Coordinates of C-alpha atoms in Angstrom, one line a residue:
X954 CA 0.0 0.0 0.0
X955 CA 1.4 3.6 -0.8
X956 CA 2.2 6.3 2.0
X957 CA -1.0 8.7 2.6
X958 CA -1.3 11.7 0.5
X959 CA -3.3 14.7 2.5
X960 CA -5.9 16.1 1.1
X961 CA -7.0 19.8 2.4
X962 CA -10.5 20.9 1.8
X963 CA -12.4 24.4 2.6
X964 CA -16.0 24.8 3.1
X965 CA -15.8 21.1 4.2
X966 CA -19.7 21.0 5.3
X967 CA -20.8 22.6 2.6
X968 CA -23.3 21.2 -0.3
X969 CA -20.4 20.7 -2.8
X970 CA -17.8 19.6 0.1
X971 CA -20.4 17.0 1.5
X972 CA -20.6 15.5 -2.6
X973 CA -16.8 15.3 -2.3
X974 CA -15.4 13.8 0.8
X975 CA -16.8 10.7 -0.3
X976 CA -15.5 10.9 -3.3
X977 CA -12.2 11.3 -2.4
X978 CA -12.7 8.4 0.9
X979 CA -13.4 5.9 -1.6
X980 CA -10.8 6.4 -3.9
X981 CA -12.7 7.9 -6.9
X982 CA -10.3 10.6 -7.0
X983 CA -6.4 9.4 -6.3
X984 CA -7.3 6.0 -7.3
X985 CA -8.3 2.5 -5.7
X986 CA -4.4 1.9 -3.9
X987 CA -3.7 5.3 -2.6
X988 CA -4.3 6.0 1.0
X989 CA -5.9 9.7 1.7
X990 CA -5.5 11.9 4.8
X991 CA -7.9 14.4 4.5
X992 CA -7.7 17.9 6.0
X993 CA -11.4 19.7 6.7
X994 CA -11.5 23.3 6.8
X995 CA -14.3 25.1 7.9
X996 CA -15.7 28.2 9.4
X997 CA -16.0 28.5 13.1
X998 CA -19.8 28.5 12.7
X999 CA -20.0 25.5 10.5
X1000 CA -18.0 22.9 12.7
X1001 CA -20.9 21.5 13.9
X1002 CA -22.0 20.3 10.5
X1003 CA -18.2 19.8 10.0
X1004 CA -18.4 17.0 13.2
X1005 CA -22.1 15.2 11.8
X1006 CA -20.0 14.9 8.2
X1007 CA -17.2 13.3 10.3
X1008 CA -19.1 11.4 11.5
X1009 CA -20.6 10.1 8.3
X1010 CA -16.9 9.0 7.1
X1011 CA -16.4 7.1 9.7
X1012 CA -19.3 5.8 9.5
X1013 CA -19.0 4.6 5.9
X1014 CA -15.3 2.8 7.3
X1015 CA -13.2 3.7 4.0
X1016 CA -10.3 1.7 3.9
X1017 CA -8.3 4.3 2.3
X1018 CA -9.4 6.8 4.5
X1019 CA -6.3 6.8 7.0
X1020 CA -7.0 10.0 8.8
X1021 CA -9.9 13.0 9.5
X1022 CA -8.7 16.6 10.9
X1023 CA -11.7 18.9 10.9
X1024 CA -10.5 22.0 11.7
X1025 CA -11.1 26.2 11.3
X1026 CA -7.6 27.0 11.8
X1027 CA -6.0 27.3 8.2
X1028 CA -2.3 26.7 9.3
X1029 CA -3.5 23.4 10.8
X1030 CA -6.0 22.4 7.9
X1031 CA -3.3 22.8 5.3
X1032 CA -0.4 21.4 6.9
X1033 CA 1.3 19.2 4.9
X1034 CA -0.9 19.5 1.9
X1035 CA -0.5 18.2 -1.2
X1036 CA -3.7 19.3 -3.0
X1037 CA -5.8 22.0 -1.3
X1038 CA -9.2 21.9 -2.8
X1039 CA -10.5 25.6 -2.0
X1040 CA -13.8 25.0 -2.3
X1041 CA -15.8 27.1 0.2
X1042 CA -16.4 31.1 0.0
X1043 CA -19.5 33.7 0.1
X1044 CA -21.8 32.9 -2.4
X1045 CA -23.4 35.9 -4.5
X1046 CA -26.6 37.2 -3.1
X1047 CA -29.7 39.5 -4.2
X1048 CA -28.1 42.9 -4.5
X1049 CA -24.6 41.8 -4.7
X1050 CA -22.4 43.0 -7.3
X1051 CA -20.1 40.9 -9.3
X1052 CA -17.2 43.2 -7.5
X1053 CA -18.9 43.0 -3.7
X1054 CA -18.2 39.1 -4.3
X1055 CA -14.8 39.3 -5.5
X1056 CA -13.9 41.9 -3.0
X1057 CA -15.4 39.6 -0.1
X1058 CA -13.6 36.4 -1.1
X1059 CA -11.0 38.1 -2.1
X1060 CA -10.1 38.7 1.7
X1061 CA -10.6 35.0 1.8
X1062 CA -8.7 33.4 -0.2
X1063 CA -5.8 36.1 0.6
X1064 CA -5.6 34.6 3.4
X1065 CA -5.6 30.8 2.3
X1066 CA -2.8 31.3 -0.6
X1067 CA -0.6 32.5 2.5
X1068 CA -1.5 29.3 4.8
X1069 CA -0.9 27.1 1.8
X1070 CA 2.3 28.7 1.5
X1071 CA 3.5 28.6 4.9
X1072 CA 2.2 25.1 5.7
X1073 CA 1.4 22.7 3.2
X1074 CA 4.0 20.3 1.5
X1075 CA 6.4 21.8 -1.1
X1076 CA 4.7 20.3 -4.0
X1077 CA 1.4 21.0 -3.2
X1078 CA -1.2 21.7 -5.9
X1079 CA -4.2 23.9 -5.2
X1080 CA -7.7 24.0 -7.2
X1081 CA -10.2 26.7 -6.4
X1082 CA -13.5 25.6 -6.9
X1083 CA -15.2 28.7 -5.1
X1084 CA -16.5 31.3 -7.6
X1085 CA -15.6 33.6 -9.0
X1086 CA -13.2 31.1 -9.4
X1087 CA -10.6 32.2 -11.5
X1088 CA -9.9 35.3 -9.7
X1089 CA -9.9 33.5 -6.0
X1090 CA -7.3 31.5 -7.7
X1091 CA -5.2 34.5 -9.3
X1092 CA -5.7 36.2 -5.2
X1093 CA -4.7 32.9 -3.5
X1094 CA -2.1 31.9 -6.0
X1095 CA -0.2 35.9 -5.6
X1096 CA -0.3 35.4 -2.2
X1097 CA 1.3 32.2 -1.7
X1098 CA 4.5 33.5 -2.0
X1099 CA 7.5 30.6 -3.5
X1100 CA 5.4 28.5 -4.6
X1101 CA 5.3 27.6 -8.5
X1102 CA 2.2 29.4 -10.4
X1103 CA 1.8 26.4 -12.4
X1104 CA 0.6 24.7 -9.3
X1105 CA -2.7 26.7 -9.3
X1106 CA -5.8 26.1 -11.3
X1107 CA -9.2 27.2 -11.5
X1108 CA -12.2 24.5 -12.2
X1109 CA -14.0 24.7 -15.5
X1110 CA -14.5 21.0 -16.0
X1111 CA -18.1 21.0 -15.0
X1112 CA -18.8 23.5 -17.6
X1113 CA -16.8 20.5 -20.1
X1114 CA -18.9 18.2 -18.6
X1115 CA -22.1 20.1 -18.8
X1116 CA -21.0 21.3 -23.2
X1117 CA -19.9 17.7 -23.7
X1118 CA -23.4 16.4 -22.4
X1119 CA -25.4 18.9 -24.4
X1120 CA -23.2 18.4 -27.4
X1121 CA -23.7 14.4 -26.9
X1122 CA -28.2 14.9 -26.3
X1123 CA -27.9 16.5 -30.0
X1124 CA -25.9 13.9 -31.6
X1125 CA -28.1 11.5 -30.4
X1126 CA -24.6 9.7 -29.2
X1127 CA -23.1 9.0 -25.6
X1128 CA -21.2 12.0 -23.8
X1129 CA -18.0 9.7 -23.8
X1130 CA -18.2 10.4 -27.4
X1131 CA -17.3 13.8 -27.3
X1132 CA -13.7 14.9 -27.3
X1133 CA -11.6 17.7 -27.6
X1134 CA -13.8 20.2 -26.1
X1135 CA -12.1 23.0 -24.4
X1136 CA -13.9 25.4 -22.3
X1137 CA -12.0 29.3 -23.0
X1138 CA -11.6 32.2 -20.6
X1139 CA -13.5 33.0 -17.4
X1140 CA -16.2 30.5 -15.5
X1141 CA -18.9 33.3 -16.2
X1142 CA -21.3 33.9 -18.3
X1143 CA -18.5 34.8 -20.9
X1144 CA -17.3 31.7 -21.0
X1145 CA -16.9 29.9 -24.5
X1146 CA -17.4 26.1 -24.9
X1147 CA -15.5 26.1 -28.3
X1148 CA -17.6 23.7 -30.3
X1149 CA -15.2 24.6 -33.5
X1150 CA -12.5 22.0 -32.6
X1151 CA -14.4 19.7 -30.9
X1152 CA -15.2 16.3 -32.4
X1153 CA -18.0 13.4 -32.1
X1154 CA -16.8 9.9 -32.6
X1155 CA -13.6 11.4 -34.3
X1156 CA -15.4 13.8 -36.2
X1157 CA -16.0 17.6 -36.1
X1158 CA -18.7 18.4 -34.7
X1159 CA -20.4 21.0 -37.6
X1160 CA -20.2 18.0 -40.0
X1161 CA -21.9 16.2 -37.3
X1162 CA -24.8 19.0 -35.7
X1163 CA -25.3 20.7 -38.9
X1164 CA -27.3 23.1 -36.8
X1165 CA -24.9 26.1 -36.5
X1166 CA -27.2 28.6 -35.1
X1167 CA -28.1 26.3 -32.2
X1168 CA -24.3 26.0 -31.7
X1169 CA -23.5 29.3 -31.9
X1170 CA -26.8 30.0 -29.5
X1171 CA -28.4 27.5 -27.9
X1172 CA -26.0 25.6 -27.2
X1173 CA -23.5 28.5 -25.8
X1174 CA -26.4 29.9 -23.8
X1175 CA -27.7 26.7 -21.9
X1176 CA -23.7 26.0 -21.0
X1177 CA -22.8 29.4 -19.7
X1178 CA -26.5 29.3 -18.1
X1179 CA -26.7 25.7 -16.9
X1180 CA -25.6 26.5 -13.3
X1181 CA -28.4 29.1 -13.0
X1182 CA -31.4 26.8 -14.6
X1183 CA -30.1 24.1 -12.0
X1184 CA -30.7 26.9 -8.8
X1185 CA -33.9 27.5 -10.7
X1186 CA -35.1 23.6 -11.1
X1187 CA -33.7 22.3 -7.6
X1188 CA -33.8 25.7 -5.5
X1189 CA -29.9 24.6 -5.1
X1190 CA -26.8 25.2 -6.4
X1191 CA -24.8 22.4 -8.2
X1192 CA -23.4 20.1 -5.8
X1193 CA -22.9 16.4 -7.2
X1194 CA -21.8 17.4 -10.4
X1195 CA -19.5 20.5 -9.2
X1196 CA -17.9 17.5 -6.8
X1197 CA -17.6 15.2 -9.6
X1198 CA -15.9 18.1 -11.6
X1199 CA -13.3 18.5 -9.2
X1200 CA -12.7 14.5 -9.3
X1201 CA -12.5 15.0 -12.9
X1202 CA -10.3 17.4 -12.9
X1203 CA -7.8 16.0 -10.3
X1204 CA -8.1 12.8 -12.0
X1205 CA -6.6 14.8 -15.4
X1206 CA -3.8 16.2 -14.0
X1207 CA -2.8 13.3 -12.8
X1208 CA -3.0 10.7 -15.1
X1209 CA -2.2 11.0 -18.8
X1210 CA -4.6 12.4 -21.2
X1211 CA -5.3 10.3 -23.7
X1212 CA -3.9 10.2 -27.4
X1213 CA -4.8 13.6 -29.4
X1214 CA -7.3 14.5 -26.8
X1215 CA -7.4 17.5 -23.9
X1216 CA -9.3 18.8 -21.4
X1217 CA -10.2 21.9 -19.6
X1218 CA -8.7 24.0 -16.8
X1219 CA -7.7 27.6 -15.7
X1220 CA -4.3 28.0 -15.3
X1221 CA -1.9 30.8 -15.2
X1222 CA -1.3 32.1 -18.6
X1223 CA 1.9 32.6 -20.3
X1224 CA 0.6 34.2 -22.7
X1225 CA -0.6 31.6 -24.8
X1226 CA -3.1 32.3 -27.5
X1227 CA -3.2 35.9 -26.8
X1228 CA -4.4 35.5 -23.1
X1229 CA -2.1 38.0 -21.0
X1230 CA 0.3 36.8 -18.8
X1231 CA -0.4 36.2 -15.5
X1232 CA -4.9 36.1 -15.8
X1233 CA -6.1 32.7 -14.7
X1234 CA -7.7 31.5 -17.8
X1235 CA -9.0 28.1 -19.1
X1236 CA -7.5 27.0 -22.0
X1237 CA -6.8 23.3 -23.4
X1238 CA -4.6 21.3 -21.0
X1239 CA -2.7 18.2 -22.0
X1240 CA -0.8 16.2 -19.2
X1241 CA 1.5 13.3 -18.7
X1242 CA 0.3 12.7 -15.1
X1243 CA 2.9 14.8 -13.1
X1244 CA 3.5 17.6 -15.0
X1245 CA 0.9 20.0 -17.8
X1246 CA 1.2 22.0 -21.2
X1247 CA -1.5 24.0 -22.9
X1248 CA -2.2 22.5 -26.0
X1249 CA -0.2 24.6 -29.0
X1250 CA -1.9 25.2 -32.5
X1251 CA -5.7 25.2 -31.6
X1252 CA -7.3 26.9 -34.6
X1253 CA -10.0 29.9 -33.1
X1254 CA -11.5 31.1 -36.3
X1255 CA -13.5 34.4 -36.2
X1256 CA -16.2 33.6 -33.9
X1257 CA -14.4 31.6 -31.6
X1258 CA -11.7 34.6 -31.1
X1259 CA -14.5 37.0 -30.6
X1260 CA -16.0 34.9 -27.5
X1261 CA -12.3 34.3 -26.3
X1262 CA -11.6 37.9 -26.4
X1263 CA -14.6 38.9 -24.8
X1264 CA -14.3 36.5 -21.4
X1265 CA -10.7 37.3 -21.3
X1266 CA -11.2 40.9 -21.2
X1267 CA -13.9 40.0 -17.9
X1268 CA -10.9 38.6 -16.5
X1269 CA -8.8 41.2 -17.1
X1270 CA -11.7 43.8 -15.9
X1271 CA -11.9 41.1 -12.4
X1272 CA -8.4 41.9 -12.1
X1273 CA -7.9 45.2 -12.1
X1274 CA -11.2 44.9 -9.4
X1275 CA -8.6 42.9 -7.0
X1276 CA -5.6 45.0 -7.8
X1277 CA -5.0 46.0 -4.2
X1278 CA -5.2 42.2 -3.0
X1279 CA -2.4 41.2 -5.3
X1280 CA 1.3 41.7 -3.8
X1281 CA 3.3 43.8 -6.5

């Protein structure tokens, strides 16, 4: 049997956090031979839900779960980390600006990108899940100072999932059919599920769906939309699919993408694709399991640049909102 990994994650009690744990317990994520310690971070008023989902892993006698710290204390929930899932903050509410939010987690994850960096294992690799998601991560990844900035990403694999799933309900074919689909730019409503250079059963997918205005609507809409219709529908945010997108997403940067395939993820940009350095941004990842590129020569015709440019310029705009959280 392997030596333990530790697994931090915020907002432990929470909808999406109570979908994960298990997840993780079980071996979903890391795999069915590698032992998890896992790390649950909460706020001080939460910790009694914290305890009754402690409880419920223990309970459930996983026999990969090794160890359970529920804790508020940052230093001591990321201690030894090596992937802090930031998955708790504030979530938006009636009357809140877009900039209230990223101003009020934005004190929040300052705060974690410094714990990670003064606790957690040298290696560690951090995804924020906790919208606005891309900017928590560009806050918590400039203020966890030494560590790499290619080990910070931002989750847009549930809005893959959610395209590839729509794509797949068209085609009349199964969503494991569906590759190559790269989610661009912000987790927002700008956000571009590129359907240009994504393929069905090795195909393209406009010689396939040889509906273009419901790609270039319909389609577009209902993913940027989807979380909202599902608060609508279930008077709750996403939970069991957010969780599993976070498994997903894990799961891809640690074992190889397949042949000629990629998936999706914010990372730090290099300037790639003509995304300025620095901006969180999701883009097409490949990896080999331990370490990740973005994918080179991805062909963004007219239409596809247009969307890129326009939820790269949010990010940009999100930015400059956080300037004064950001260490020069």
């Amino acid at each position: 049997m392997k030596a333990p990994i530790t697994v931090s994650v915020t907002g432990a009690a929470g909808q999406i956090g109570y979908a994960l744990l298990t997840r993780i317990a079980s071996g979903s994520m890391f795999g069915l031979d590698q032992p998890v310690n896992l790390r649950l971070i909460e706020i001080e008023p939460a910790m009694g839900a914290l305890e009754g989902t402690v409880m419920e892993l223990d309970d459930c006698a996983f026999p990969l779960l090794n160890e359970i710290v529920p804790t508020c204390d940052l230093n001591e929930g990321f201690r030894d980390s090596n992937w802090a899932l930031l998955v708790g903050s504030v979530p938006r509410k009636a009357g809140m600006e877009r900039n209230d939010l990223l101003g009020i987690n934005g004190k929040i994850f300052t705060g974690q990108g410094q714990a990670i960096a003064a606790n957690a294992a040298s290696g560690v690799r951090t995804l924020v899940v906790g919208n606005p998601c891309n900017t928590n991560c560009l806050i918590a990844m400039n203020n966890a100072a030494g560590l790499p900035k290619d080990q910070f990403f931002a989750m847009t694999r549930l809005d893959e999932n959610r395209a590839k799933s729509q794509l797949a309900a068209k085609a009349g074919v199964h969503s494991s059919d569906v590759t190559n689909l790269c989610i661009w730019g912000n987790h927002s409503a700008t956000q571009y599920p590129d359907f240009t250079n994504t393929r069905i059963k090795g195909q393209v997918v406009t010689d396939v769906i040889l509906d273009r205005e419901w790609l270039e609507g319909e389609f577009i809409s209902t993913v940027q939309q989807r979380g909202a219709a599902i608060i609508k529908a279930r008077g709750a945010s996403s939970a069991a699919s957010a969780a599993n997108g976070v498994v997903d997403t894990v799961r891809s940067l640690t074992t190889p993408t397949p042949e000629g395939d990629w998936t999706s993820v914010a990372v730090c940009s290099d300037g790639s694709y003509g995304i300025p350095e620095g901006l969180i941004a999701s883009m097409p990842i490949r990896s080999d399991g331990k370490t990740w590129e973005v994918v080179q020569g991805v062909v963004l015709d007219e239409f596809s640049r247009a969307k890129v440019d326009a939820s790269v310029a949010e990010l940009a705009s999100e930015r400059e909102a956080v300037a004064d959280l950001i260490p020069s």
